[in-house]
Amino acid sequence: MIVGIDLGTTNSLVAVWRDGKAHIIPNALGQALTPSCVGIMDDGSISVGAAARERLQTHPLQTAALFKRYMGTNRSTQLGKQVFRAEELSSFVLRALKADAEAYLGEPVTEAIITVPAYFSDAQRKATRIAGELAGLKVERLLNEPTAAALAYGLQTKDESKFLVFDLGGGTFDISILELFEGVMEVRASAGDNSLGGEDFADLLRKNFLEKNGLHKTELPPEFNQRLRAVAERAKCALSDAPEAKMQLQADGGTHEWTLTQEEFHKLAEPLLERLRQPIERALRDARIMPAELDAVVLAGGATRMPMLRRMVSRMFGRFPVVDLNPDEVVAMGAAVQAGLKMRDAALDEVVMTDVSPYTMGMEVSRQLSPKQHAGGYYSPIIERNSVVPVSRVSRVVTVADNQKELALRVFQGESAMVADNVFLGELHIPVPPRPAGEVALDIRFTYDVNGLLEAEVLVLETGATHTLVIQENPGVMSEQDIRERLAFLQTIKIHPRDQAQNRTTMARAERVYQQLLGADRDYVGDAIAAFRGALESQEPERIRNVRKEVSRLLDQVEGVSLFE
Ligand code: AMP
């Protein structure tokens, strides 16, 4: 069985194509969204999802979130005594989703379509594949998130149309312009920003809260920061539904608070909105489409619930965005549609997808500065951004020095004129027959496949010799050997079983709330924790269930009153 997975910065979802439809699979708590949070417990086991998210505040040094931002880099995160790379943390989330899907479907799940931001680089895509591998999943295909959203949308609107997908998730922004024509969906252009998302809007509130309360120059404990982050996040979401929100945080020295309106939030966020505008304009230019030609603007990603975004989109395109699809679920639904396509479901026969490369890929060349002088370091694009994939392009080069014995092919990705400003992907040294400058010609062919993997092939015309470079090893990507070693290690780590998810989440929440409260409320929660511990130790399912319900009710009550009013 192939499932579709939206591996998000903030939340992840798994969905399946069944009986001619995409279905979201609920997790052990019965929820569609599994927070992309991972925590390590005292016994060395791993907790994923809501329970881990609760522990972000109480155990910040044992818990990780937002690690999708570090995919494709060498940055690692320390959890307790262990150190993990982003793809390893992601693999824990994938393992939890796999277990949820297996419990729901009643059969093993070994393959997945995983979505990635269209703007993800080669290294980030490889890291995502590796995360799948580490989770015991064969990654059938990586699917661009907006393409997935469009796939879910395009199936519902059978018309021929041009539309734009505006996807603002927790940590990434993607924009894609697509065209649906005679059953073929073509991505005409995509652009985005890998480090801009809903979290940045919450962070803005956090920073301003500190400033308003005169705390911005104070060194604050990590627990305080985590709690403030949660309060800012809740205020941000509250401002999507209410004209104003109050942020309130109790700390040792008393209560800090700040009330702000939607308009004030909008004003503060202007620089972020400006950053969103640039990729939109670029995508429109690349697709050679005027905003008025678009038939629809589709929103995806939870952060598009912010009214200021809806207003900005309406103003830019002169129309209201389509909101009939759940922005949290649409990407996972599209991944399930793609999984259905892979499994050749008859209902999906007519749908064909095309996609584009998000970046330009090219090589370093020397340019002539004067008749006798050449300088290296210049960029020569071979596959231009937004080329329809799979794509193969050839560029011919000649030697620049007399009796040159070798040509170094250095491959880069990016848009800048100088290679130093682009991302280095790989290098190949090709022996060439010694001849006067300009007499040896080589054809450099770049092939880029639907998964975003690049291959460079070089043909020396005079000798017919060919050389191939598969871009595999780049900085920030684990080697085959690393993967094998870490796979063996990760298999020794236990993930908390699904059937304990509710107990674990409730206990983690109770511990978090206990830390936040003061006085009598705190005592109530302390008593509730003790009663819940006692019930868990009794191992009597009925008693555990009842006490858990009681504890949850108490927590709902105190959280409603003390944190936010
Ligand atoms: P995603 O990666 O698509 O799950 O999007 C998650 C992002 O959406 C997070 O930054 C959330 O804070 C944000 N989000 C979810 N619901 C809302 C809401 N009602 N208002 C504002 N932002 C939201």
Coordinates of C-alpha atoms and ligand atoms in Angstrom, one line a residue:
M1 CA 0.0 0.0 0.0
I2 CA 1.3 3.4 -0.9
V3 CA 0.4 6.3 1.3
G4 CA 0.7 10.1 0.8
I5 CA 2.5 12.0 3.4
D6 CA 2.7 15.8 4.0
L7 CA 5.9 16.1 6.1
G8 CA 5.3 19.6 7.4
T9 CA 7.4 22.0 9.4
T10 CA 4.8 22.3 12.1
N11 CA 2.4 19.4 11.4
S12 CA 2.5 16.3 9.4
L13 CA -0.4 14.2 7.9
V14 CA -0.8 10.9 6.2
A15 CA -3.5 10.1 3.7
V16 CA -4.6 7.2 1.5
W17 CA -6.4 6.8 -1.8
R18 CA -9.2 4.4 -1.3
D19 CA -12.6 3.7 -3.0
G20 CA -11.9 6.4 -5.5
K21 CA -11.2 9.1 -2.9
A22 CA -8.4 10.6 -0.8
H23 CA -8.9 10.0 3.0
I24 CA -6.9 11.6 5.8
I25 CA -5.8 9.0 8.3
P26 CA -6.2 10.0 12.0
N27 CA -3.4 9.5 14.5
A28 CA -3.7 7.6 17.8
L29 CA -5.4 10.7 19.3
G30 CA -8.0 10.7 16.5
Q31 CA -6.5 13.9 15.0
A32 CA -5.6 14.6 11.4
L33 CA -2.6 16.7 12.3
T34 CA 0.4 15.2 14.0
P35 CA 2.7 17.9 15.3
S36 CA 6.2 17.5 13.8
C37 CA 7.8 17.4 17.2
V38 CA 10.1 14.8 18.6
G39 CA 11.1 14.3 22.2
I40 CA 13.4 11.9 24.1
M41 CA 12.2 10.5 27.4
D42 CA 14.3 9.6 30.4
D43 CA 14.4 5.9 29.4
G44 CA 15.9 6.9 26.0
S45 CA 12.7 6.1 24.1
I46 CA 11.2 8.6 21.6
S47 CA 7.9 10.4 21.7
V48 CA 6.4 12.0 18.6
G49 CA 3.5 14.4 18.0
A50 CA 1.2 16.1 20.5
A51 CA 2.9 14.6 23.6
A52 CA 6.3 15.9 22.4
R53 CA 4.8 19.3 21.6
E54 CA 3.6 19.6 25.2
R55 CA 7.1 18.8 26.4
L56 CA 8.6 21.5 24.3
Q57 CA 7.9 23.9 27.2
T58 CA 8.7 21.6 30.1
H59 CA 11.6 19.8 28.6
P60 CA 13.1 22.1 25.9
L61 CA 16.5 20.4 26.0
Q62 CA 14.9 17.0 25.3
T63 CA 12.5 18.1 22.6
A64 CA 12.8 19.3 19.0
A65 CA 10.5 21.1 16.6
L66 CA 10.9 23.0 13.3
F67 CA 13.7 20.6 12.2
K68 CA 12.4 20.6 8.6
R69 CA 14.2 23.9 8.3
Y70 CA 17.5 22.1 8.7
M71 CA 16.9 19.4 6.2
G72 CA 19.8 19.2 3.8
T73 CA 22.3 20.8 6.2
N74 CA 24.8 19.3 8.6
R75 CA 23.2 21.0 11.6
S76 CA 22.3 18.6 14.3
T77 CA 20.1 18.8 17.4
Q78 CA 21.0 17.5 20.8
L79 CA 18.1 15.7 22.6
G80 CA 19.2 14.7 26.0
K81 CA 22.5 12.8 25.5
Q82 CA 21.8 11.9 21.9
V83 CA 22.5 14.0 18.8
F84 CA 20.3 13.7 15.7
R85 CA 20.3 15.2 12.2
A86 CA 17.1 16.7 10.8
E87 CA 16.5 13.7 8.6
E88 CA 16.7 11.4 11.6
L89 CA 14.2 13.5 13.6
S90 CA 12.0 13.5 10.5
S91 CA 12.3 9.8 10.3
F92 CA 10.7 9.5 13.8
V93 CA 7.7 11.5 12.6
L94 CA 7.5 9.3 9.5
R95 CA 7.7 6.1 11.7
A96 CA 4.8 7.4 13.8
L97 CA 2.7 8.2 10.7
K98 CA 3.5 4.8 9.2
A99 CA 2.3 3.1 12.4
D100 CA -0.9 5.2 12.3
A101 CA -1.5 4.2 8.7
E102 CA -0.9 0.6 9.4
A103 CA -3.3 0.6 12.3
Y104 CA -6.0 2.3 10.2
L105 CA -5.5 0.2 7.1
G106 CA -4.8 -3.1 8.9
E107 CA -1.9 -3.9 6.5
P108 CA 1.8 -3.1 6.3
V109 CA 2.7 0.2 4.7
T110 CA 6.1 0.1 3.0
E111 CA 5.9 2.9 0.4
A112 CA 5.1 6.5 0.5
I113 CA 4.8 9.6 -1.7
I114 CA 6.2 12.5 0.4
T115 CA 5.6 16.1 -0.3
V116 CA 8.3 18.8 -0.2
P117 CA 8.2 22.5 -0.8
A118 CA 8.6 23.1 -4.6
Y119 CA 11.5 25.4 -3.6
F120 CA 13.4 22.6 -1.8
S121 CA 17.0 22.3 -3.1
D122 CA 18.6 19.1 -4.3
A123 CA 20.2 18.5 -0.8
Q124 CA 16.9 19.1 1.0
R125 CA 15.1 16.6 -1.3
K126 CA 17.8 14.0 -0.8
A127 CA 17.5 14.5 3.0
T128 CA 13.7 13.9 2.7
R129 CA 14.3 10.7 0.8
I130 CA 16.8 9.6 3.4
A131 CA 14.3 10.3 6.2
G132 CA 11.9 8.0 4.5
E133 CA 14.6 5.3 4.1
L134 CA 15.5 5.7 7.8
A135 CA 11.8 5.2 8.7
G136 CA 11.6 2.0 6.7
L137 CA 9.6 3.6 3.8
K138 CA 10.4 3.3 0.2
V139 CA 9.9 6.8 -1.1
E140 CA 8.0 6.3 -4.4
R141 CA 8.2 9.9 -5.3
L142 CA 8.8 13.3 -3.9
L143 CA 5.9 15.6 -4.9
N144 CA 6.0 19.4 -4.7
E145 CA 3.6 20.6 -2.1
P146 CA 1.7 23.2 -4.3
T147 CA 1.6 20.6 -7.0
A148 CA -0.1 18.3 -4.5
A149 CA -2.5 21.0 -3.5
A150 CA -3.3 21.6 -7.2
L151 CA -3.8 17.9 -7.7
A152 CA -6.4 17.8 -5.0
Y153 CA -8.0 20.9 -6.4
G154 CA -7.7 20.1 -10.0
L155 CA -9.7 16.9 -9.6
Q156 CA -12.6 18.7 -8.2
T157 CA -12.7 21.4 -10.9
K158 CA -12.6 19.5 -14.2
D159 CA -12.5 22.7 -16.2
E160 CA -9.6 23.9 -18.1
S161 CA -8.0 26.6 -16.1
K162 CA -4.9 28.5 -15.0
F163 CA -4.5 28.9 -11.3
L164 CA -2.1 29.9 -8.6
V165 CA -1.4 27.9 -5.4
F166 CA -0.3 30.1 -2.5
D167 CA 1.1 27.8 0.2
L168 CA 2.3 29.3 3.5
G169 CA 3.1 26.6 6.0
G170 CA 4.8 26.8 9.3
G171 CA 8.3 27.4 8.0
T172 CA 8.1 27.6 4.2
F173 CA 6.5 29.6 1.5
D174 CA 5.7 28.2 -2.0
I175 CA 4.0 29.7 -4.9
S176 CA 3.1 27.7 -8.0
I177 CA 1.3 28.7 -11.2
L178 CA -0.4 25.7 -12.9
E179 CA -2.4 25.1 -16.0
L180 CA -5.0 22.4 -16.4
F181 CA -5.7 21.6 -20.0
E182 CA -7.3 18.5 -21.5
G183 CA -6.6 16.5 -18.4
V184 CA -2.9 17.6 -18.2
M185 CA -1.8 19.6 -15.3
E186 CA 1.3 21.6 -16.0
V187 CA 3.2 23.6 -13.4
R188 CA 4.1 26.7 -15.4
A189 CA 6.3 28.3 -12.7
S190 CA 7.2 27.9 -9.0
A191 CA 9.0 30.1 -6.6
G192 CA 9.2 30.6 -2.9
D193 CA 11.2 31.2 0.2
N194 CA 12.5 28.3 2.2
S195 CA 12.8 30.3 5.4
L196 CA 9.6 32.2 5.6
G197 CA 6.4 30.8 7.2
G198 CA 3.7 31.1 9.8
E199 CA 6.3 30.7 12.6
D200 CA 7.8 34.0 11.6
F201 CA 4.5 35.8 12.2
A202 CA 4.4 34.2 15.7
D203 CA 8.0 35.1 16.3
L204 CA 7.1 38.7 15.5
L205 CA 4.6 38.7 18.3
R206 CA 7.1 37.1 20.6
K207 CA 9.7 39.7 20.0
N208 CA 7.2 42.6 20.3
F209 CA 5.8 41.1 23.5
L210 CA 9.4 41.1 25.0
E211 CA 9.9 44.7 23.9
K212 CA 6.6 45.9 25.1
N213 CA 7.3 44.4 28.5
G214 CA 10.9 45.7 28.7
L215 CA 12.3 42.2 28.6
H216 CA 14.1 42.3 25.2
K217 CA 17.5 42.9 26.8
T218 CA 17.1 40.3 29.5
E219 CA 18.6 36.8 29.3
L220 CA 15.6 34.6 29.7
P221 CA 15.5 30.9 30.6
P222 CA 14.6 28.5 27.7
E223 CA 11.4 27.4 29.5
F224 CA 10.2 31.0 29.5
N225 CA 11.0 31.4 25.8
Q226 CA 9.2 28.2 25.0
R227 CA 6.1 29.3 26.9
L228 CA 6.1 32.7 25.3
R229 CA 6.4 31.0 21.9
A230 CA 3.3 29.0 22.7
V231 CA 1.4 32.1 23.9
A232 CA 2.5 34.0 20.7
E233 CA 1.3 31.1 18.6
R234 CA -2.1 31.1 20.2
A235 CA -2.4 34.9 20.0
K236 CA -1.6 34.7 16.3
C237 CA -4.3 32.1 15.7
A238 CA -6.8 34.0 17.9
L239 CA -6.2 37.1 15.7
S240 CA -7.5 35.1 12.7
D241 CA -10.9 35.0 14.3
A242 CA -11.1 38.0 16.7
P243 CA -10.3 41.7 16.2
E244 CA -7.9 41.7 19.2
A245 CA -6.0 39.2 21.4
K246 CA -4.3 39.5 24.7
M247 CA -1.0 37.8 25.4
Q248 CA -0.4 37.0 29.0
L249 CA 2.5 35.2 30.7
Q250 CA 3.0 34.5 34.3
A251 CA 6.6 34.4 35.4
D252 CA 8.4 34.5 38.8
G253 CA 8.3 38.3 38.9
G254 CA 4.6 38.6 38.2
T255 CA 2.3 38.8 35.1
H256 CA 3.4 40.2 31.8
E257 CA 0.8 41.1 29.2
W258 CA 0.2 42.8 25.9
T259 CA -3.0 43.3 23.9
L260 CA -2.9 44.0 20.2
T261 CA -5.5 44.3 17.4
Q262 CA -5.6 42.7 14.0
E263 CA -4.6 46.1 12.4
E264 CA -1.5 46.4 14.7
F265 CA -0.5 42.9 13.8
H266 CA -0.9 43.7 10.1
K267 CA 1.3 46.7 10.5
L268 CA 4.0 44.8 12.3
A269 CA 3.9 42.1 9.7
E270 CA 4.3 44.4 6.7
P271 CA 8.0 43.5 6.1
L272 CA 7.0 39.8 6.1
L273 CA 4.2 40.5 3.6
E274 CA 6.7 42.3 1.4
R275 CA 8.9 39.3 1.4
L276 CA 5.9 37.2 0.3
R277 CA 5.2 39.5 -2.6
Q278 CA 8.6 39.1 -4.3
P279 CA 8.3 35.4 -5.2
I280 CA 4.8 35.9 -6.4
E281 CA 5.9 38.5 -8.8
R282 CA 8.8 36.4 -10.0
A283 CA 6.5 33.3 -10.6
L284 CA 4.1 35.4 -12.6
R285 CA 6.9 36.8 -14.7
D286 CA 8.4 33.4 -15.3
A287 CA 5.1 31.9 -16.3
R288 CA 4.3 34.9 -18.5
I289 CA 0.9 35.2 -17.0
M290 CA -0.9 38.3 -15.9
P291 CA -2.8 38.2 -12.6
A292 CA -6.0 38.8 -14.5
E293 CA -5.6 35.7 -16.6
L294 CA -5.7 33.4 -13.5
D295 CA -9.0 31.6 -13.0
A296 CA -8.4 30.9 -9.3
V297 CA -6.1 31.4 -6.4
V298 CA -5.9 28.4 -4.1
L299 CA -4.7 28.7 -0.6
A300 CA -2.8 25.9 1.2
G301 CA -1.0 25.8 4.5
G302 CA -2.4 26.7 7.9
A303 CA -0.9 30.2 7.9
T304 CA -3.2 31.3 5.1
R305 CA -5.9 31.5 7.7
M306 CA -4.6 34.9 8.7
P307 CA -7.0 37.6 7.4
M308 CA -4.1 39.9 6.4
L309 CA -2.9 37.3 4.0
R310 CA -6.3 36.7 2.5
R311 CA -6.6 40.5 2.1
M312 CA -3.2 40.7 0.5
V313 CA -4.0 37.9 -2.0
S314 CA -7.4 39.4 -2.8
R315 CA -5.8 42.8 -3.5
M316 CA -2.9 41.4 -5.6
F317 CA -5.2 39.3 -7.8
G318 CA -8.3 41.3 -7.8
R319 CA -10.3 38.3 -6.6
F320 CA -11.1 36.3 -3.5
P321 CA -9.0 33.1 -3.0
V322 CA -10.7 29.7 -3.1
V323 CA -11.2 28.5 0.4
D324 CA -13.4 25.4 0.0
L325 CA -10.5 23.0 0.6
N326 CA -9.1 22.7 4.2
P327 CA -5.7 24.4 3.9
D328 CA -4.2 22.0 6.5
E329 CA -5.2 18.9 4.6
V330 CA -5.1 19.8 1.0
V331 CA -1.4 18.9 0.5
A332 CA -1.8 15.4 2.1
M333 CA -4.9 14.8 0.0
G334 CA -3.0 15.6 -3.1
A335 CA -0.2 13.2 -2.1
A336 CA -2.9 10.5 -1.6
V337 CA -4.2 11.3 -5.2
Q338 CA -0.6 10.9 -6.4
A339 CA -0.4 7.6 -4.5
G340 CA -3.6 6.5 -6.2
L341 CA -2.1 7.4 -9.6
K342 CA 0.9 5.3 -8.7
M343 CA -1.3 2.4 -7.8
R344 CA -3.1 3.0 -11.1
D345 CA -6.6 3.5 -9.8
A346 CA -9.0 3.4 -12.7
A347 CA -10.8 6.6 -11.5
L348 CA -7.6 8.6 -12.0
D349 CA -6.6 7.4 -15.4
E350 CA -7.0 10.7 -17.2
V351 CA -4.9 12.8 -14.9
V352 CA -1.4 13.5 -16.1
M353 CA 1.0 15.7 -14.1
T354 CA 4.0 17.7 -15.2
D355 CA 6.3 19.6 -12.9
V356 CA 9.1 22.1 -13.2
S357 CA 12.6 22.4 -11.8
P358 CA 12.6 25.1 -9.0
Y359 CA 16.2 26.3 -9.6
T360 CA 18.5 27.0 -12.5
M361 CA 21.3 24.5 -12.8
G362 CA 24.5 25.2 -14.6
M363 CA 28.3 25.0 -14.7
E364 CA 31.3 27.2 -14.1
V365 CA 32.9 28.7 -17.2
S366 CA 35.7 31.1 -18.0
R367 CA 34.8 34.3 -19.8
Q368 CA 37.1 36.2 -22.0
L369 CA 38.1 39.5 -20.5
S370 CA 40.4 40.6 -23.4
P371 CA 41.9 38.7 -26.4
K372 CA 44.5 37.1 -24.2
Q373 CA 42.9 37.0 -20.9
H374 CA 40.3 34.6 -19.4
A375 CA 38.8 34.5 -16.0
G376 CA 37.0 31.6 -14.3
G377 CA 34.2 31.8 -11.8
Y378 CA 31.3 32.7 -14.2
Y379 CA 28.0 30.8 -14.2
S380 CA 26.6 29.3 -17.4
P381 CA 23.0 28.0 -16.9
I382 CA 22.1 24.8 -18.6
I383 CA 18.7 23.9 -17.2
E384 CA 16.8 27.1 -16.5
R385 CA 14.5 27.4 -13.6
N386 CA 10.9 26.4 -14.3
S387 CA 11.8 24.1 -17.1
V388 CA 9.3 21.3 -17.3
V389 CA 10.7 18.1 -15.9
P390 CA 12.0 15.5 -16.7
V391 CA 14.3 17.7 -18.7
S392 CA 17.5 17.1 -20.5
R393 CA 19.6 20.0 -22.0
V394 CA 23.0 20.1 -23.7
S395 CA 25.5 22.9 -23.8
R396 CA 28.7 22.9 -25.8
V397 CA 32.0 24.2 -24.4
V398 CA 35.5 24.4 -25.8
T399 CA 38.9 24.4 -24.2
V400 CA 40.4 27.8 -23.3
A401 CA 44.1 27.1 -23.1
D402 CA 46.6 25.6 -25.5
N403 CA 47.4 22.0 -24.8
Q404 CA 44.9 21.9 -22.0
K405 CA 44.9 18.3 -20.6
E406 CA 41.9 18.3 -18.5
L407 CA 38.5 20.1 -18.1
A408 CA 37.0 20.5 -14.7
L409 CA 33.2 20.4 -14.8
R410 CA 31.9 22.2 -11.7
V411 CA 28.1 22.0 -11.3
F412 CA 26.1 24.7 -9.5
Q413 CA 22.5 25.5 -8.7
G414 CA 21.3 29.1 -8.4
E415 CA 20.5 32.3 -10.2
S416 CA 23.6 34.4 -9.7
A417 CA 26.1 35.4 -12.4
M418 CA 29.1 34.3 -10.3
V419 CA 29.3 30.7 -9.2
A420 CA 30.6 31.8 -5.8
D421 CA 27.1 33.1 -5.1
N422 CA 25.4 29.8 -6.1
V423 CA 25.3 26.4 -4.5
F424 CA 28.0 24.0 -5.4
L425 CA 26.6 20.5 -6.3
G426 CA 29.5 18.4 -7.7
E427 CA 32.6 18.2 -9.8
L428 CA 34.0 16.0 -12.5
H429 CA 37.5 16.1 -14.1
I430 CA 37.6 15.1 -17.7
P431 CA 40.8 14.3 -19.6
V432 CA 40.9 15.9 -23.0
P433 CA 43.4 15.5 -25.9
P434 CA 46.0 18.3 -25.9
R435 CA 45.2 20.7 -28.8
P436 CA 45.4 24.4 -29.4
A437 CA 42.9 26.5 -27.4
G438 CA 39.3 26.2 -28.6
E439 CA 39.8 23.1 -30.7
V440 CA 38.5 20.5 -28.3
A441 CA 34.7 20.6 -27.9
L442 CA 32.7 18.9 -25.2
D443 CA 28.9 18.5 -24.9
I444 CA 27.7 18.8 -21.4
R445 CA 24.3 17.3 -20.9
F446 CA 22.3 17.9 -17.7
T447 CA 19.3 15.6 -17.0
Y448 CA 16.9 16.4 -14.2
D449 CA 14.3 13.9 -13.3
V450 CA 10.8 14.2 -11.7
N451 CA 12.3 13.6 -8.3
G452 CA 14.6 16.5 -8.6
L453 CA 17.8 14.5 -9.1
L454 CA 20.4 15.8 -11.4
E455 CA 22.8 13.9 -13.6
A456 CA 25.6 15.5 -15.8
E457 CA 27.0 13.6 -18.8
V458 CA 30.0 14.8 -20.7
L459 CA 30.9 13.8 -24.3
V460 CA 34.3 14.6 -25.6
L461 CA 33.5 15.0 -29.3
E462 CA 36.9 14.1 -30.8
T463 CA 37.4 10.9 -28.9
G464 CA 33.7 9.9 -28.2
A465 CA 34.6 9.3 -24.6
T466 CA 31.7 9.9 -22.1
H467 CA 31.9 10.7 -18.4
T468 CA 28.9 10.8 -16.0
L469 CA 28.5 12.7 -12.7
V470 CA 25.5 11.8 -10.6
I471 CA 25.0 14.5 -8.0
Q472 CA 24.8 12.5 -4.9
E473 CA 27.3 13.7 -2.4
N474 CA 26.9 17.2 -1.5
P475 CA 27.5 19.0 1.7
G476 CA 24.6 18.4 4.1
V477 CA 23.7 15.1 2.6
M478 CA 24.4 11.8 4.4
S479 CA 26.6 9.3 2.6
E480 CA 25.5 5.7 2.0
Q481 CA 27.7 4.6 4.8
D482 CA 26.3 7.2 7.2
I483 CA 22.8 6.0 6.3
R484 CA 23.6 2.3 7.0
E485 CA 25.2 3.1 10.3
R486 CA 22.5 5.4 11.5
L487 CA 19.8 3.0 10.3
A488 CA 21.2 0.3 12.5
F489 CA 21.4 2.7 15.5
L490 CA 17.9 4.2 15.0
Q491 CA 16.4 0.7 14.9
T492 CA 17.6 0.3 18.5
I493 CA 15.6 3.3 19.6
K494 CA 12.0 2.6 20.7
I495 CA 9.2 4.9 19.7
H496 CA 6.4 5.0 22.3
P497 CA 3.6 2.7 21.3
R498 CA 0.4 4.2 19.8
D499 CA -1.9 2.8 22.4
Q500 CA -0.2 5.0 25.1
A501 CA -0.4 8.2 23.1
Q502 CA -3.4 9.6 24.9
N503 CA -2.0 8.9 28.4
R504 CA 1.4 10.4 27.4
T505 CA -0.1 13.5 25.8
T506 CA -2.4 14.2 28.8
M507 CA 0.5 13.7 31.3
A508 CA 2.8 15.9 29.3
R509 CA 0.1 18.6 29.1
A510 CA -0.6 18.4 32.8
E511 CA 3.2 18.8 33.6
R512 CA 3.3 21.8 31.2
V513 CA 0.3 23.5 32.8
Y514 CA 1.6 22.8 36.3
Q515 CA 4.8 24.7 35.4
Q516 CA 2.8 27.7 34.1
L517 CA 0.4 28.1 37.0
L518 CA 0.8 29.6 40.4
G519 CA -1.2 29.3 43.7
A520 CA -4.3 27.2 44.1
D521 CA -4.7 26.3 40.4
R522 CA -1.2 24.9 40.5
D523 CA -2.2 22.7 43.5
Y524 CA -5.2 21.3 41.8
V525 CA -3.1 20.3 38.8
G526 CA -0.5 18.8 41.1
D527 CA -3.2 16.7 42.7
A528 CA -4.5 15.7 39.3
I529 CA -1.0 14.6 38.2
A530 CA -0.7 12.4 41.3
A531 CA -4.1 10.8 40.8
F532 CA -3.2 10.2 37.1
R533 CA 0.1 8.6 38.1
G534 CA -1.7 6.4 40.6
A535 CA -4.2 5.3 37.9
L536 CA -1.4 4.5 35.4
E537 CA 0.4 2.4 38.0
S538 CA -2.8 0.4 38.7
Q539 CA -2.8 -0.6 35.0
E540 CA -6.6 -0.8 35.2
P541 CA -7.8 0.5 31.8
E542 CA -11.2 1.7 33.0
R543 CA -9.7 3.6 35.9
I544 CA -7.0 5.1 33.7
R545 CA -9.7 6.3 31.2
N546 CA -11.8 7.9 33.8
V547 CA -9.0 9.7 35.6
R548 CA -7.6 10.9 32.2
K549 CA -11.0 12.4 31.3
E550 CA -11.1 14.2 34.6
V551 CA -7.6 15.5 34.2
S552 CA -8.3 16.7 30.7
R553 CA -11.4 18.5 31.9
L554 CA -9.5 20.3 34.7
L555 CA -6.7 21.3 32.3
D556 CA -9.2 22.7 29.8
Q557 CA -10.7 24.7 32.6
V558 CA -7.5 26.2 34.0
E559 CA -6.0 26.8 30.6
G560 CA -9.0 28.7 29.5
V561 CA -9.0 30.9 32.6
S562 CA -5.4 31.5 33.5
L563 CA -3.6 31.7 30.2
F564 CA -5.9 33.5 27.9
E565 CA -8.8 35.7 28.7
Ligands
AMP1 P1 1.2 23.8 8.0 O1 2.7 23.7 7.9 O2 0.5 23.9 6.8 O3 0.6 22.8 9.0 O4 0.9 25.3 8.7 C1 1.2 25.5 10.0 C2 1.2 27.0 10.2 O5 -0.1 27.5 10.1 C3 1.7 27.3 11.6 O6 2.6 28.4 11.6 C4 0.4 27.7 12.3 O7 0.6 28.6 13.3 C5 -0.4 28.3 11.2 N1 -1.8 28.4 11.5 C6 -2.7 27.3 11.7 N2 -3.9 27.8 12.0 C7 -3.9 29.1 12.0 C8 -4.8 30.2 12.2 N3 -6.1 29.9 12.6 N4 -4.4 31.5 12.1 C9 -3.1 31.8 11.8 N5 -2.2 30.8 11.6 C10 -2.5 29.5 11.7

